[in-house]
Amino acid sequence: MAFGVGAELAVKCEGLEQAATWSEPFATAGRPFASAAYLGILMEAERSDDALRWCLEPERRVDMAVLHTAAELLVASGREDEALRWLGSLAEQGHAFALWRMAGLFEQLGRVDEAVSCAKKLAKQGNTSALHLTAFLTTRQANGEESISLYRKAILAGEPFAIAEMVDLLKELGCHDEGDRLRKYGLEADGQIAGGAG
């Protein structure tokens, strides 16, 4: 938070170009909030090409500001396939937000089957976020039984948000009692809903 205030003061006192020069070393060093401030300054200065180039440097520490800025700039410039490759490489390194952003972009482009395929591939490699994403995407394809099975696996693998999604799915399928028990008690180690027969 303090870094953001410092960046704002630099912009007001020194102007955008000087603020960018001042904030870049902090952003490059990976200081908290520095990349968001630096990228914000570059975008305000209408230097989106510089922002994208900085985000895509191979040694860049990819935080949420870098991920969001690079993906949006690539898509805005019609480079969706490059965005998908970049996000995919981050997802393969275990970056959960890149995985979900990649799936969202696939979906936006009408290529949901590719999103499911990538998620399944990463889930088989032990990526629990990919397992959760596979369940989520399978639900969107209206395959309830397969989704429930995948959600059970994701929950048992430690994906906490999968619980709420499985509860919603169970209720959509008319299994209100099971949904309520899952919300209250979770799953047993064998994957059955706790608090009674699952």
JSON list of C-alpha atoms in Angstrom, two decimals, residues 3-184:
[
{"chain": "A", "resi": 3, "resn": "PHE", "atom": "CA", "xyz": [4.47, 1.76, -2.41]},
{"chain": "A", "resi": 4, "resn": "GLY", "atom": "CA", "xyz": [1.31, 2.78, -4.27]},
{"chain": "A", "resi": 5, "resn": "VAL", "atom": "CA", "xyz": [1.21, 6.08, -2.38]},
{"chain": "A", "resi": 6, "resn": "GLY", "atom": "CA", "xyz": [4.88, 6.65, -3.19]},
{"chain": "A", "resi": 7, "resn": "ALA", "atom": "CA", "xyz": [4.22, 5.99, -6.88]},
{"chain": "A", "resi": 8, "resn": "GLU", "atom": "CA", "xyz": [1.29, 8.41, -6.86]},
{"chain": "A", "resi": 9, "resn": "LEU", "atom": "CA", "xyz": [3.47, 11.11, -5.28]},
{"chain": "A", "resi": 10, "resn": "ALA", "atom": "CA", "xyz": [6.19, 10.48, -7.84]},
{"chain": "A", "resi": 11, "resn": "VAL", "atom": "CA", "xyz": [3.69, 10.95, -10.66]},
{"chain": "A", "resi": 12, "resn": "LYS", "atom": "CA", "xyz": [2.36, 14.19, -9.15]},
{"chain": "A", "resi": 13, "resn": "CYS", "atom": "CA", "xyz": [5.76, 15.63, -8.33]},
{"chain": "A", "resi": 14, "resn": "GLU", "atom": "CA", "xyz": [7.92, 14.37, -11.17]},
{"chain": "A", "resi": 15, "resn": "GLY", "atom": "CA", "xyz": [5.54, 13.32, -13.96]},
{"chain": "A", "resi": 16, "resn": "LEU", "atom": "CA", "xyz": [4.83, 9.95, -15.53]},
{"chain": "A", "resi": 17, "resn": "GLU", "atom": "CA", "xyz": [8.19, 9.38, -17.18]},
{"chain": "A", "resi": 18, "resn": "GLN", "atom": "CA", "xyz": [10.19, 10.11, -14.04]},
{"chain": "A", "resi": 19, "resn": "ALA", "atom": "CA", "xyz": [7.79, 8.02, -11.96]},
{"chain": "A", "resi": 20, "resn": "ALA", "atom": "CA", "xyz": [8.26, 5.12, -14.36]},
{"chain": "A", "resi": 21, "resn": "THR", "atom": "CA", "xyz": [12.05, 5.46, -14.10]},
{"chain": "A", "resi": 22, "resn": "TRP", "atom": "CA", "xyz": [11.80, 5.58, -10.30]},
{"chain": "A", "resi": 23, "resn": "SER", "atom": "CA", "xyz": [9.43, 2.61, -9.92]},
{"chain": "A", "resi": 24, "resn": "GLU", "atom": "CA", "xyz": [10.89, 0.20, -12.50]},
{"chain": "A", "resi": 25, "resn": "PRO", "atom": "CA", "xyz": [13.79, -1.10, -10.33]},
{"chain": "A", "resi": 26, "resn": "PHE", "atom": "CA", "xyz": [11.40, -1.83, -7.46]},
{"chain": "A", "resi": 27, "resn": "ALA", "atom": "CA", "xyz": [9.02, -3.65, -9.80]},
{"chain": "A", "resi": 28, "resn": "THR", "atom": "CA", "xyz": [11.85, -5.62, -11.39]},
{"chain": "A", "resi": 29, "resn": "ALA", "atom": "CA", "xyz": [13.11, -6.61, -7.93]},
{"chain": "A", "resi": 30, "resn": "GLY", "atom": "CA", "xyz": [9.65, -8.02, -7.13]},
{"chain": "A", "resi": 31, "resn": "ARG", "atom": "CA", "xyz": [8.72, -5.60, -4.35]},
{"chain": "A", "resi": 32, "resn": "PRO", "atom": "CA", "xyz": [5.10, -6.03, -3.22]},
{"chain": "A", "resi": 33, "resn": "PHE", "atom": "CA", "xyz": [2.71, -3.79, -5.17]},
{"chain": "A", "resi": 34, "resn": "ALA", "atom": "CA", "xyz": [5.56, -2.33, -7.22]},
{"chain": "A", "resi": 35, "resn": "SER", "atom": "CA", "xyz": [4.66, -4.13, -10.45]},
{"chain": "A", "resi": 36, "resn": "ALA", "atom": "CA", "xyz": [1.06, -2.93, -10.24]},
{"chain": "A", "resi": 37, "resn": "ALA", "atom": "CA", "xyz": [2.22, 0.65, -9.67]},
{"chain": "A", "resi": 38, "resn": "TYR", "atom": "CA", "xyz": [4.84, 0.49, -12.44]},
{"chain": "A", "resi": 39, "resn": "LEU", "atom": "CA", "xyz": [2.45, -1.04, -14.96]},
{"chain": "A", "resi": 40, "resn": "GLY", "atom": "CA", "xyz": [-0.23, 1.48, -14.01]},
{"chain": "A", "resi": 41, "resn": "ILE", "atom": "CA", "xyz": [2.21, 4.32, -14.69]},
{"chain": "A", "resi": 42, "resn": "LEU", "atom": "CA", "xyz": [3.23, 2.85, -18.06]},
{"chain": "A", "resi": 43, "resn": "MET", "atom": "CA", "xyz": [-0.39, 2.41, -19.09]},
{"chain": "A", "resi": 44, "resn": "GLU", "atom": "CA", "xyz": [-1.27, 5.96, -18.00]},
{"chain": "A", "resi": 45, "resn": "ALA", "atom": "CA", "xyz": [1.69, 7.20, -20.04]},
{"chain": "A", "resi": 46, "resn": "GLU", "atom": "CA", "xyz": [0.27, 5.27, -23.03]},
{"chain": "A", "resi": 47, "resn": "ARG", "atom": "CA", "xyz": [3.31, 3.00, -23.12]},
{"chain": "A", "resi": 48, "resn": "SER", "atom": "CA", "xyz": [1.45, -0.28, -23.46]},
{"chain": "A", "resi": 49, "resn": "ASP", "atom": "CA", "xyz": [4.15, -1.77, -25.71]},
{"chain": "A", "resi": 50, "resn": "ASP", "atom": "CA", "xyz": [6.74, -1.15, -22.99]},
{"chain": "A", "resi": 51, "resn": "ALA", "atom": "CA", "xyz": [4.39, -2.61, -20.38]},
{"chain": "A", "resi": 52, "resn": "LEU", "atom": "CA", "xyz": [3.88, -5.76, -22.42]},
{"chain": "A", "resi": 53, "resn": "ARG", "atom": "CA", "xyz": [7.58, -6.13, -23.20]},
{"chain": "A", "resi": 54, "resn": "TRP", "atom": "CA", "xyz": [8.42, -5.77, -19.49]},
{"chain": "A", "resi": 55, "resn": "CYS", "atom": "CA", "xyz": [5.75, -8.32, -18.48]},
{"chain": "A", "resi": 56, "resn": "LEU", "atom": "CA", "xyz": [6.97, -10.92, -20.97]},
{"chain": "A", "resi": 57, "resn": "GLU", "atom": "CA", "xyz": [10.66, -10.78, -20.09]},
{"chain": "A", "resi": 58, "resn": "PRO", "atom": "CA", "xyz": [11.69, -14.38, -19.33]},
{"chain": "A", "resi": 59, "resn": "GLU", "atom": "CA", "xyz": [13.03, -13.67, -15.85]},
{"chain": "A", "resi": 60, "resn": "ARG", "atom": "CA", "xyz": [9.94, -11.70, -14.80]},
{"chain": "A", "resi": 61, "resn": "ARG", "atom": "CA", "xyz": [8.31, -12.65, -11.51]},
{"chain": "A", "resi": 62, "resn": "VAL", "atom": "CA", "xyz": [4.68, -13.09, -12.55]},
{"chain": "A", "resi": 63, "resn": "ASP", "atom": "CA", "xyz": [2.28, -11.66, -10.00]},
{"chain": "A", "resi": 64, "resn": "MET", "atom": "CA", "xyz": [-1.37, -10.79, -10.57]},
{"chain": "A", "resi": 65, "resn": "ALA", "atom": "CA", "xyz": [-0.60, -7.35, -12.05]},
{"chain": "A", "resi": 66, "resn": "VAL", "atom": "CA", "xyz": [1.84, -8.83, -14.57]},
{"chain": "A", "resi": 67, "resn": "LEU", "atom": "CA", "xyz": [-0.50, -11.70, -15.42]},
{"chain": "A", "resi": 68, "resn": "HIS", "atom": "CA", "xyz": [-3.53, -9.48, -15.92]},
{"chain": "A", "resi": 69, "resn": "THR", "atom": "CA", "xyz": [-1.70, -6.75, -17.86]},
{"chain": "A", "resi": 70, "resn": "ALA", "atom": "CA", "xyz": [0.12, -9.09, -20.22]},
{"chain": "A", "resi": 71, "resn": "ALA", "atom": "CA", "xyz": [-2.93, -11.24, -20.96]},
{"chain": "A", "resi": 72, "resn": "GLU", "atom": "CA", "xyz": [-5.15, -8.22, -21.59]},
{"chain": "A", "resi": 73, "resn": "LEU", "atom": "CA", "xyz": [-2.61, -6.48, -23.82]},
{"chain": "A", "resi": 74, "resn": "LEU", "atom": "CA", "xyz": [-1.96, -9.60, -25.86]},
{"chain": "A", "resi": 75, "resn": "VAL", "atom": "CA", "xyz": [-5.68, -10.18, -26.39]},
{"chain": "A", "resi": 76, "resn": "ALA", "atom": "CA", "xyz": [-6.32, -6.50, -27.19]},
{"chain": "A", "resi": 77, "resn": "SER", "atom": "CA", "xyz": [-3.65, -6.65, -29.89]},
{"chain": "A", "resi": 78, "resn": "GLY", "atom": "CA", "xyz": [-5.14, -9.77, -31.49]},
{"chain": "A", "resi": 79, "resn": "ARG", "atom": "CA", "xyz": [-2.43, -12.08, -30.18]},
{"chain": "A", "resi": 80, "resn": "GLU", "atom": "CA", "xyz": [-4.75, -14.54, -28.44]},
{"chain": "A", "resi": 81, "resn": "ASP", "atom": "CA", "xyz": [-2.73, -17.63, -29.36]},
{"chain": "A", "resi": 82, "resn": "GLU", "atom": "CA", "xyz": [0.42, -16.04, -27.93]},
{"chain": "A", "resi": 83, "resn": "ALA", "atom": "CA", "xyz": [-1.51, -15.23, -24.76]},
{"chain": "A", "resi": 84, "resn": "LEU", "atom": "CA", "xyz": [-2.69, -18.83, -24.53]},
{"chain": "A", "resi": 85, "resn": "ARG", "atom": "CA", "xyz": [0.85, -20.18, -24.99]},
{"chain": "A", "resi": 86, "resn": "TRP", "atom": "CA", "xyz": [2.24, -17.80, -22.36]},
{"chain": "A", "resi": 87, "resn": "LEU", "atom": "CA", "xyz": [-0.53, -18.57, -19.87]},
{"chain": "A", "resi": 88, "resn": "GLY", "atom": "CA", "xyz": [-0.14, -22.29, -20.60]},
{"chain": "A", "resi": 89, "resn": "SER", "atom": "CA", "xyz": [3.58, -22.20, -19.87]},
{"chain": "A", "resi": 90, "resn": "LEU", "atom": "CA", "xyz": [2.86, -20.49, -16.55]},
{"chain": "A", "resi": 91, "resn": "ALA", "atom": "CA", "xyz": [0.11, -23.00, -15.77]},
{"chain": "A", "resi": 92, "resn": "GLU", "atom": "CA", "xyz": [2.55, -25.85, -16.40]},
{"chain": "A", "resi": 93, "resn": "GLN", "atom": "CA", "xyz": [4.83, -24.26, -13.79]},
{"chain": "A", "resi": 94, "resn": "GLY", "atom": "CA", "xyz": [1.96, -24.38, -11.27]},
{"chain": "A", "resi": 95, "resn": "HIS", "atom": "CA", "xyz": [0.60, -20.83, -11.58]},
{"chain": "A", "resi": 96, "resn": "ALA", "atom": "CA", "xyz": [-3.06, -21.35, -10.67]},
{"chain": "A", "resi": 97, "resn": "PHE", "atom": "CA", "xyz": [-4.27, -17.90, -11.76]},
{"chain": "A", "resi": 98, "resn": "ALA", "atom": "CA", "xyz": [-2.64, -18.36, -15.18]},
{"chain": "A", "resi": 99, "resn": "LEU", "atom": "CA", "xyz": [-4.42, -21.70, -15.51]},
{"chain": "A", "resi": 100, "resn": "TRP", "atom": "CA", "xyz": [-7.83, -20.18, -14.80]},
{"chain": "A", "resi": 101, "resn": "ARG", "atom": "CA", "xyz": [-7.15, -17.13, -17.01]},
{"chain": "A", "resi": 102, "resn": "MET", "atom": "CA", "xyz": [-6.10, -19.44, -19.83]},
{"chain": "A", "resi": 103, "resn": "ALA", "atom": "CA", "xyz": [-9.35, -21.41, -19.49]},
{"chain": "A", "resi": 104, "resn": "GLY", "atom": "CA", "xyz": [-11.34, -18.18, -19.48]},
{"chain": "A", "resi": 105, "resn": "LEU", "atom": "CA", "xyz": [-9.63, -17.05, -22.66]},
{"chain": "A", "resi": 106, "resn": "PHE", "atom": "CA", "xyz": [-10.23, -20.42, -24.34]},
{"chain": "A", "resi": 107, "resn": "GLU", "atom": "CA", "xyz": [-13.89, -20.10, -23.38]},
{"chain": "A", "resi": 108, "resn": "GLN", "atom": "CA", "xyz": [-14.04, -16.50, -24.62]},
{"chain": "A", "resi": 109, "resn": "LEU", "atom": "CA", "xyz": [-12.70, -17.71, -27.97]},
{"chain": "A", "resi": 110, "resn": "GLY", "atom": "CA", "xyz": [-15.26, -20.53, -28.14]},
{"chain": "A", "resi": 111, "resn": "ARG", "atom": "CA", "xyz": [-12.60, -23.20, -27.64]},
{"chain": "A", "resi": 112, "resn": "VAL", "atom": "CA", "xyz": [-13.89, -24.83, -24.45]},
{"chain": "A", "resi": 113, "resn": "ASP", "atom": "CA", "xyz": [-12.81, -28.33, -25.49]},
{"chain": "A", "resi": 114, "resn": "GLU", "atom": "CA", "xyz": [-9.20, -27.10, -25.59]},
{"chain": "A", "resi": 115, "resn": "ALA", "atom": "CA", "xyz": [-9.58, -25.65, -22.09]},
{"chain": "A", "resi": 116, "resn": "VAL", "atom": "CA", "xyz": [-10.87, -28.99, -20.80]},
{"chain": "A", "resi": 117, "resn": "SER", "atom": "CA", "xyz": [-8.08, -30.86, -22.58]},
{"chain": "A", "resi": 118, "resn": "CYS", "atom": "CA", "xyz": [-5.37, -28.62, -21.09]},
{"chain": "A", "resi": 119, "resn": "ALA", "atom": "CA", "xyz": [-6.90, -28.83, -17.61]},
{"chain": "A", "resi": 120, "resn": "LYS", "atom": "CA", "xyz": [-7.14, -32.64, -17.78]},
{"chain": "A", "resi": 121, "resn": "LYS", "atom": "CA", "xyz": [-3.53, -32.90, -18.95]},
{"chain": "A", "resi": 122, "resn": "LEU", "atom": "CA", "xyz": [-2.29, -30.79, -16.04]},
{"chain": "A", "resi": 123, "resn": "ALA", "atom": "CA", "xyz": [-4.56, -32.61, -13.57]},
{"chain": "A", "resi": 124, "resn": "LYS", "atom": "CA", "xyz": [-2.99, -35.92, -14.62]},
{"chain": "A", "resi": 125, "resn": "GLN", "atom": "CA", "xyz": [0.39, -34.38, -13.79]},
{"chain": "A", "resi": 126, "resn": "GLY", "atom": "CA", "xyz": [-0.82, -33.74, -10.22]},
{"chain": "A", "resi": 127, "resn": "ASN", "atom": "CA", "xyz": [-1.93, -30.11, -10.50]},
{"chain": "A", "resi": 128, "resn": "THR", "atom": "CA", "xyz": [-4.85, -29.88, -8.05]},
{"chain": "A", "resi": 129, "resn": "SER", "atom": "CA", "xyz": [-5.98, -26.49, -9.39]},
{"chain": "A", "resi": 130, "resn": "ALA", "atom": "CA", "xyz": [-6.28, -28.13, -12.81]},
{"chain": "A", "resi": 131, "resn": "LEU", "atom": "CA", "xyz": [-8.38, -30.90, -11.28]},
{"chain": "A", "resi": 132, "resn": "HIS", "atom": "CA", "xyz": [-10.69, -28.27, -9.79]},
{"chain": "A", "resi": 133, "resn": "LEU", "atom": "CA", "xyz": [-10.81, -26.43, -13.12]},
{"chain": "A", "resi": 134, "resn": "THR", "atom": "CA", "xyz": [-11.66, -29.67, -14.95]},
{"chain": "A", "resi": 135, "resn": "ALA", "atom": "CA", "xyz": [-14.61, -30.17, -12.61]},
{"chain": "A", "resi": 136, "resn": "PHE", "atom": "CA", "xyz": [-15.73, -26.57, -13.13]},
{"chain": "A", "resi": 137, "resn": "LEU", "atom": "CA", "xyz": [-15.51, -26.78, -16.93]},
{"chain": "A", "resi": 138, "resn": "THR", "atom": "CA", "xyz": [-17.20, -30.18, -17.02]},
{"chain": "A", "resi": 139, "resn": "THR", "atom": "CA", "xyz": [-20.09, -28.71, -15.04]},
{"chain": "A", "resi": 140, "resn": "ARG", "atom": "CA", "xyz": [-20.41, -25.92, -17.59]},
{"chain": "A", "resi": 141, "resn": "GLN", "atom": "CA", "xyz": [-20.69, -28.60, -20.27]},
{"chain": "A", "resi": 142, "resn": "ALA", "atom": "CA", "xyz": [-23.69, -30.03, -18.36]},
{"chain": "A", "resi": 143, "resn": "ASN", "atom": "CA", "xyz": [-22.06, -33.30, -17.34]},
{"chain": "A", "resi": 144, "resn": "GLY", "atom": "CA", "xyz": [-23.22, -33.44, -13.72]},
{"chain": "A", "resi": 145, "resn": "GLU", "atom": "CA", "xyz": [-22.20, -36.96, -12.71]},
{"chain": "A", "resi": 146, "resn": "GLU", "atom": "CA", "xyz": [-18.66, -36.61, -14.08]},
{"chain": "A", "resi": 147, "resn": "SER", "atom": "CA", "xyz": [-18.41, -33.19, -12.45]},
{"chain": "A", "resi": 148, "resn": "ILE", "atom": "CA", "xyz": [-19.38, -34.55, -9.05]},
{"chain": "A", "resi": 149, "resn": "SER", "atom": "CA", "xyz": [-16.71, -37.22, -9.31]},
{"chain": "A", "resi": 150, "resn": "LEU", "atom": "CA", "xyz": [-14.11, -34.60, -10.30]},
{"chain": "A", "resi": 151, "resn": "TYR", "atom": "CA", "xyz": [-15.19, -32.22, -7.53]},
{"chain": "A", "resi": 152, "resn": "ARG", "atom": "CA", "xyz": [-14.83, -35.04, -4.98]},
{"chain": "A", "resi": 153, "resn": "LYS", "atom": "CA", "xyz": [-11.26, -35.59, -6.15]},
{"chain": "A", "resi": 154, "resn": "ALA", "atom": "CA", "xyz": [-10.49, -31.87, -6.10]},
{"chain": "A", "resi": 155, "resn": "ILE", "atom": "CA", "xyz": [-11.87, -31.48, -2.58]},
{"chain": "A", "resi": 156, "resn": "LEU", "atom": "CA", "xyz": [-9.88, -34.47, -1.33]},
{"chain": "A", "resi": 157, "resn": "ALA", "atom": "CA", "xyz": [-6.78, -32.98, -2.99]},
{"chain": "A", "resi": 158, "resn": "GLY", "atom": "CA", "xyz": [-7.23, -29.82, -0.91]},
{"chain": "A", "resi": 159, "resn": "GLU", "atom": "CA", "xyz": [-9.04, -27.42, -3.26]},
{"chain": "A", "resi": 160, "resn": "PRO", "atom": "CA", "xyz": [-11.31, -25.53, -0.82]},
{"chain": "A", "resi": 161, "resn": "PHE", "atom": "CA", "xyz": [-13.38, -23.59, -3.39]},
{"chain": "A", "resi": 162, "resn": "ALA", "atom": "CA", "xyz": [-14.44, -26.86, -4.97]},
{"chain": "A", "resi": 163, "resn": "ILE", "atom": "CA", "xyz": [-16.69, -27.52, -1.95]},
{"chain": "A", "resi": 164, "resn": "ALA", "atom": "CA", "xyz": [-19.00, -24.57, -2.60]},
{"chain": "A", "resi": 165, "resn": "GLU", "atom": "CA", "xyz": [-19.17, -25.38, -6.30]},
{"chain": "A", "resi": 166, "resn": "MET", "atom": "CA", "xyz": [-20.04, -29.02, -5.62]},
{"chain": "A", "resi": 167, "resn": "VAL", "atom": "CA", "xyz": [-22.73, -27.89, -3.16]},
{"chain": "A", "resi": 168, "resn": "ASP", "atom": "CA", "xyz": [-24.25, -25.66, -5.85]},
{"chain": "A", "resi": 169, "resn": "LEU", "atom": "CA", "xyz": [-24.08, -28.47, -8.41]},
{"chain": "A", "resi": 170, "resn": "LEU", "atom": "CA", "xyz": [-25.75, -30.96, -6.07]},
{"chain": "A", "resi": 171, "resn": "LYS", "atom": "CA", "xyz": [-28.57, -28.51, -5.44]},
{"chain": "A", "resi": 172, "resn": "GLU", "atom": "CA", "xyz": [-28.96, -27.83, -9.18]},
{"chain": "A", "resi": 173, "resn": "LEU", "atom": "CA", "xyz": [-29.31, -31.59, -9.65]},
{"chain": "A", "resi": 174, "resn": "GLY", "atom": "CA", "xyz": [-32.03, -31.69, -6.99]},
{"chain": "A", "resi": 175, "resn": "CYS", "atom": "CA", "xyz": [-29.83, -33.26, -4.29]},
{"chain": "A", "resi": 176, "resn": "HIS", "atom": "CA", "xyz": [-30.54, -30.58, -1.68]},
{"chain": "A", "resi": 177, "resn": "ASP", "atom": "CA", "xyz": [-29.94, -32.77, 1.39]},
{"chain": "A", "resi": 178, "resn": "GLU", "atom": "CA", "xyz": [-26.56, -33.95, 0.07]},
{"chain": "A", "resi": 179, "resn": "GLY", "atom": "CA", "xyz": [-25.61, -30.36, -0.77]},
{"chain": "A", "resi": 180, "resn": "ASP", "atom": "CA", "xyz": [-26.51, -29.20, 2.73]},
{"chain": "A", "resi": 181, "resn": "ARG", "atom": "CA", "xyz": [-24.56, -32.07, 4.35]},
{"chain": "A", "resi": 182, "resn": "LEU", "atom": "CA", "xyz": [-21.52, -31.37, 2.17]},
{"chain": "A", "resi": 183, "resn": "ARG", "atom": "CA", "xyz": [-21.62, -27.68, 3.09]},
{"chain": "A", "resi": 184, "resn": "LYS", "atom": "CA", "xyz": [-21.90, -28.51, 6.81]}
]
